[in-house]
CSV table of C-alpha atoms and ligand atoms in Angstrom, one decimal:
chain,number,residue,atom,x,y,z
A,1,MET,CA,10.7,-15.6,8.9
A,2,ILE,CA,12.0,-12.5,7.1
A,3,ARG,CA,12.3,-9.5,9.3
A,4,ALA,CA,10.7,-6.2,8.5
A,5,LEU,CA,13.8,-4.2,7.6
A,6,GLU,CA,15.2,-7.0,5.4
A,7,ALA,CA,11.8,-7.1,3.6
A,8,LEU,CA,11.9,-3.4,3.1
A,9,GLU,CA,15.4,-3.6,1.6
A,10,ARG,CA,14.2,-6.3,-0.8
A,11,LEU,CA,11.3,-4.1,-2.0
A,12,ARG,CA,13.7,-1.1,-2.4
A,13,GLU,CA,16.1,-3.2,-4.4
A,14,GLY,CA,13.3,-4.6,-6.6
A,15,ASN,CA,11.9,-1.1,-7.3
A,16,ARG,CA,15.4,0.0,-8.3
A,17,ARG,CA,15.6,-2.8,-10.8
A,18,PHE,CA,12.2,-1.9,-12.1
A,19,VAL,CA,13.1,1.8,-12.5
A,20,ALA,CA,16.4,0.8,-14.2
A,21,ASN,CA,14.5,-1.6,-16.5
A,22,VAL,CA,16.5,-4.6,-15.3
A,23,ARG,CA,14.3,-7.6,-14.7
A,24,GLY,CA,15.0,-10.0,-11.9
A,25,ASP,CA,15.3,-13.8,-12.1
A,26,ASN,CA,12.9,-15.4,-14.5
A,27,ALA,CA,13.4,-18.8,-12.8
A,28,LEU,CA,11.2,-17.5,-10.0
A,29,THR,CA,8.1,-17.8,-12.2
A,30,SER,CA,9.1,-21.2,-13.6
A,31,GLN,CA,7.3,-24.5,-13.3
A,32,ASN,CA,9.8,-25.5,-10.6
A,33,ARG,CA,9.0,-22.5,-8.5
A,34,ARG,CA,5.2,-23.2,-9.0
A,35,ASN,CA,5.8,-26.7,-7.8
A,36,GLU,CA,7.6,-25.5,-4.7
A,37,LEU,CA,4.9,-23.2,-3.8
A,38,VAL,CA,2.2,-25.8,-3.9
A,39,ALA,CA,3.4,-26.9,-0.5
A,40,GLY,CA,3.0,-23.5,1.0
A,41,GLN,CA,3.9,-19.8,0.9
A,42,GLU,CA,6.0,-17.4,2.9
A,43,PRO,CA,5.3,-14.0,1.4
A,44,PHE,CA,7.9,-11.5,2.8
A,45,ALA,CA,5.7,-8.4,2.6
A,46,ILE,CA,2.0,-7.5,2.6
A,47,ILE,CA,1.0,-4.7,0.2
A,48,LEU,CA,-2.2,-2.8,0.6
A,49,GLY,CA,-2.3,-1.0,-2.7
A,50,CYS,CA,-4.6,0.9,-5.0
A,51,SER,CA,-6.4,-1.0,-7.8
A,52,ASP,CA,-5.1,1.4,-10.4
A,53,SER,CA,-4.0,-0.5,-13.4
A,54,ARG,CA,-0.7,1.4,-13.5
A,55,VAL,CA,0.5,0.2,-10.1
A,56,PRO,CA,0.7,-3.6,-9.9
A,57,ALA,CA,2.7,-4.3,-6.8
A,58,GLU,CA,4.6,-7.4,-8.2
A,59,ILE,CA,5.8,-5.4,-11.2
A,60,VAL,CA,6.8,-2.2,-9.6
A,61,PHE,CA,8.8,-4.1,-6.9
A,62,ASP,CA,10.0,-6.7,-9.4
A,63,GLN,CA,8.8,-9.6,-7.4
A,64,HIS,CA,7.6,-13.1,-8.3
A,65,LEU,CA,5.3,-15.9,-7.4
A,66,GLY,CA,5.0,-16.4,-3.6
A,67,ASP,CA,6.8,-13.1,-2.7
A,68,LEU,CA,4.0,-10.6,-1.9
A,69,PHE,CA,0.6,-10.9,-0.3
A,70,VAL,CA,-1.3,-8.2,-2.1
A,71,ILE,CA,-4.6,-6.6,-1.2
A,72,ARG,CA,-5.8,-4.1,-3.8
A,73,VAL,CA,-8.7,-1.7,-3.5
A,74,ALA,CA,-9.4,1.7,-5.1
A,75,GLY,CA,-7.8,4.4,-3.0
A,76,ASN,CA,-5.9,1.9,-0.8
A,77,ILE,CA,-8.5,2.3,1.8
A,78,VAL,CA,-8.7,0.3,5.0
A,79,ALA,CA,-12.1,-1.4,5.5
A,80,PRO,CA,-12.6,-4.2,7.9
A,81,SER,CA,-12.0,-6.9,5.3
A,82,LYS,CA,-8.6,-5.3,4.5
A,83,VAL,CA,-7.6,-5.3,8.1
A,84,GLY,CA,-8.7,-9.0,8.3
A,85,SER,CA,-6.6,-9.8,5.2
A,86,VAL,CA,-3.5,-8.2,6.8
A,87,GLU,CA,-4.2,-10.0,10.1
A,88,PHE,CA,-4.5,-13.3,8.2
A,89,ALA,CA,-1.1,-13.0,6.4
A,90,VAL,CA,0.7,-11.7,9.5
A,91,ASP,CA,-0.7,-14.5,11.7
A,92,ARG,CA,-0.6,-17.4,9.3
A,93,TYR,CA,2.5,-16.7,7.1
A,94,GLY,CA,4.7,-14.8,9.6
A,95,THR,CA,5.0,-11.8,7.3
A,96,ARG,CA,6.4,-8.8,9.2
A,97,LEU,CA,6.2,-5.9,6.8
A,98,VAL,CA,3.1,-4.2,5.7
A,99,VAL,CA,3.2,-1.5,3.0
A,100,VAL,CA,0.3,0.9,2.3
A,101,LEU,CA,1.1,1.7,-1.4
A,102,GLY,CA,-0.6,4.8,-2.8
A,103,HIS,CA,0.4,6.6,-5.9
A,104,SER,CA,0.5,10.0,-7.7
A,105,MET,CA,-2.6,11.1,-9.6
A,106,CYS,CA,-4.8,8.6,-7.7
A,107,GLY,CA,-8.3,8.8,-9.2
A,108,ALA,CA,-10.0,7.7,-6.0
A,109,VAL,CA,-8.5,10.5,-4.0
A,110,GLN,CA,-9.3,12.9,-6.8
A,111,ALA,CA,-12.9,11.8,-6.9
A,112,THR,CA,-13.1,12.4,-3.1
A,113,LEU,CA,-11.7,15.9,-3.5
A,114,GLU,CA,-14.3,16.6,-6.2
A,115,GLU,CA,-17.0,15.2,-4.0
A,116,LEU,CA,-16.0,17.5,-1.2
A,117,GLU,CA,-16.0,20.5,-3.5
A,118,ARG,CA,-19.3,19.7,-5.1
A,119,SER,CA,-21.3,16.9,-3.6
A,120,THR,CA,-23.2,14.6,-5.9
A,121,ASP,CA,-26.4,12.8,-4.9
A,122,ASN,CA,-26.3,10.1,-7.6
A,123,ARG,CA,-23.2,8.2,-6.5
A,124,SER,CA,-23.8,4.5,-5.9
A,125,PRO,CA,-23.6,3.5,-2.2
A,126,ASN,CA,-20.8,1.2,-2.9
A,127,LEU,CA,-18.7,3.9,-4.5
A,128,SER,CA,-19.6,6.2,-1.6
A,129,SER,CA,-18.2,3.6,0.8
A,130,ILE,CA,-14.8,4.3,-0.8
A,131,VAL,CA,-15.1,8.0,-0.9
A,132,ASP,CA,-16.4,8.2,2.7
A,133,ARG,CA,-13.3,6.4,3.9
A,134,ILE,CA,-10.9,8.7,2.1
A,135,ARG,CA,-12.8,11.9,3.1
A,136,PRO,CA,-11.8,12.3,6.8
A,137,SER,CA,-8.1,12.3,6.0
A,138,VAL,CA,-8.3,14.9,3.2
A,139,GLU,CA,-11.1,17.3,4.1
A,140,GLY,CA,-9.0,19.2,6.6
A,141,LEU,CA,-6.6,20.0,3.8
A,142,LEU,CA,-9.4,21.5,1.8
A,143,GLU,CA,-10.6,23.8,4.6
A,144,THR,CA,-7.3,25.1,5.7
A,145,ARG,CA,-4.4,24.9,3.4
A,146,HIS,CA,-5.1,24.8,-0.3
A,147,GLN,CA,-7.1,26.1,-3.1
A,148,PRO,CA,-9.5,23.6,-4.6
A,149,GLY,CA,-8.5,21.8,-7.8
A,150,THR,CA,-4.8,22.3,-7.6
A,151,ASP,CA,-2.1,19.7,-8.1
A,152,LEU,CA,-0.6,20.5,-4.7
A,153,LEU,CA,-3.9,19.8,-3.0
A,154,LEU,CA,-4.1,16.4,-4.7
A,155,GLU,CA,-0.5,15.5,-3.8
A,156,GLN,CA,-1.0,16.4,-0.2
A,157,ALA,CA,-4.4,14.5,-0.1
A,158,ILE,CA,-2.8,11.4,-1.6
A,159,ARG,CA,-0.1,11.4,1.2
A,160,ALA,CA,-2.6,12.2,3.9
A,161,ASN,CA,-4.7,9.2,2.7
A,162,ILE,CA,-1.7,6.9,2.7
A,163,ARG,CA,-0.8,8.0,6.2
A,164,ALA,CA,-4.4,7.5,7.4
A,165,SER,CA,-4.5,4.0,6.1
A,166,ALA,CA,-1.2,3.1,7.6
A,167,ASP,CA,-2.3,4.5,10.9
A,168,HIS,CA,-5.6,2.7,10.8
A,169,LEU,CA,-3.7,-0.6,10.3
A,170,ARG,CA,-1.4,0.2,13.2
A,171,HIS,CA,-4.1,1.1,15.6
A,172,GLY,CA,-7.3,-0.4,14.3
A,173,SER,CA,-6.6,-4.0,15.2
A,174,GLN,CA,-5.6,-5.4,18.6
A,175,LEU,CA,-3.9,-8.3,16.9
A,176,LEU,CA,-1.7,-6.1,14.7
A,177,GLU,CA,-1.0,-3.8,17.5
A,178,GLN,CA,0.3,-6.8,19.5
A,179,TYR,CA,2.5,-7.9,16.7
A,180,ILE,CA,3.9,-4.4,16.3
A,181,LEU,CA,4.7,-4.1,20.1
A,182,GLN,CA,6.0,-7.6,20.6
A,183,ASP,CA,6.9,-9.3,17.4
A,184,GLY,CA,8.6,-6.9,15.0
A,185,LEU,CA,5.7,-6.1,12.7
A,186,LEU,CA,6.3,-2.8,10.8
A,187,VAL,CA,3.6,-0.9,8.9
A,188,VAL,CA,4.9,1.8,6.5
A,189,GLY,CA,3.3,4.1,4.0
A,190,ALA,CA,4.7,4.6,0.5
A,191,GLU,CA,3.9,6.5,-2.7
A,192,TYR,CA,4.6,5.3,-6.2
A,193,SER,CA,5.3,7.9,-8.7
A,194,LEU,CA,3.6,7.3,-12.1
A,195,GLU,CA,6.1,9.7,-13.7
A,196,SER,CA,9.4,8.2,-12.4
A,197,GLY,CA,8.4,4.6,-11.4
A,198,THR,CA,10.0,5.1,-8.0
A,199,VAL,CA,8.4,4.2,-4.7
A,200,ASP,CA,9.1,6.6,-1.9
A,201,PHE,CA,8.7,5.1,1.6
A,202,PHE,CA,7.8,8.2,3.5
A,203,ASP,CA,5.7,7.1,6.5
A,204,GLY,CA,6.4,5.0,9.6
A,205,LEU,CA,10.1,4.1,8.9
A,206,PRO,CA,12.2,3.5,12.0
A,207,PRO,CA,15.3,5.8,12.2
A,208,SER,CA,17.6,2.9,11.1
A,209,ALA,CA,15.7,2.5,7.8
B,301,ZN,ZN1,-5.4,5.1,-7.0
């Protein structure tokens, strides 16, 4: 089993390679590696990321087959099936690091802010289920701190949404809570910058990380 802080360091190193445009080991996607993985997997991190085409977890962390257990959904929201997916990987594969990976200019968060500013009645119920999950973490910002439609508001809303998702994973599942308390599971929040390619782990890190 790979411990949480070691996993975090692997992700940081991979992201540094990605930013520097230095690719990792191609052997890790070879036929040999595929054959090895037929017998089983031990992904070292779970990533709950946004579906945005510009933020594929394996690429921005320069990882390969069998490395990451990835859940992607617009706005990196935490719905019951997402919690279940995380529980599954933690329990079955022994993965001890969960990263909620949001990103700058997130369209799902932007759409939520627009909805709060001017509600639309013709949104599909399925799309509403995403907006409705982002809404609670960002509507406070709209009321108290910022002018609507500003970049600063969007930036703050993106981080608030990442924090809320990470928090939901930490406290919305008895199973995960138990792993956190007793078995070294770590849930952190991170933001990928479309502009620079860097991932900033800004939420939930222990002091030693
Ligand atoms: Zn997004």
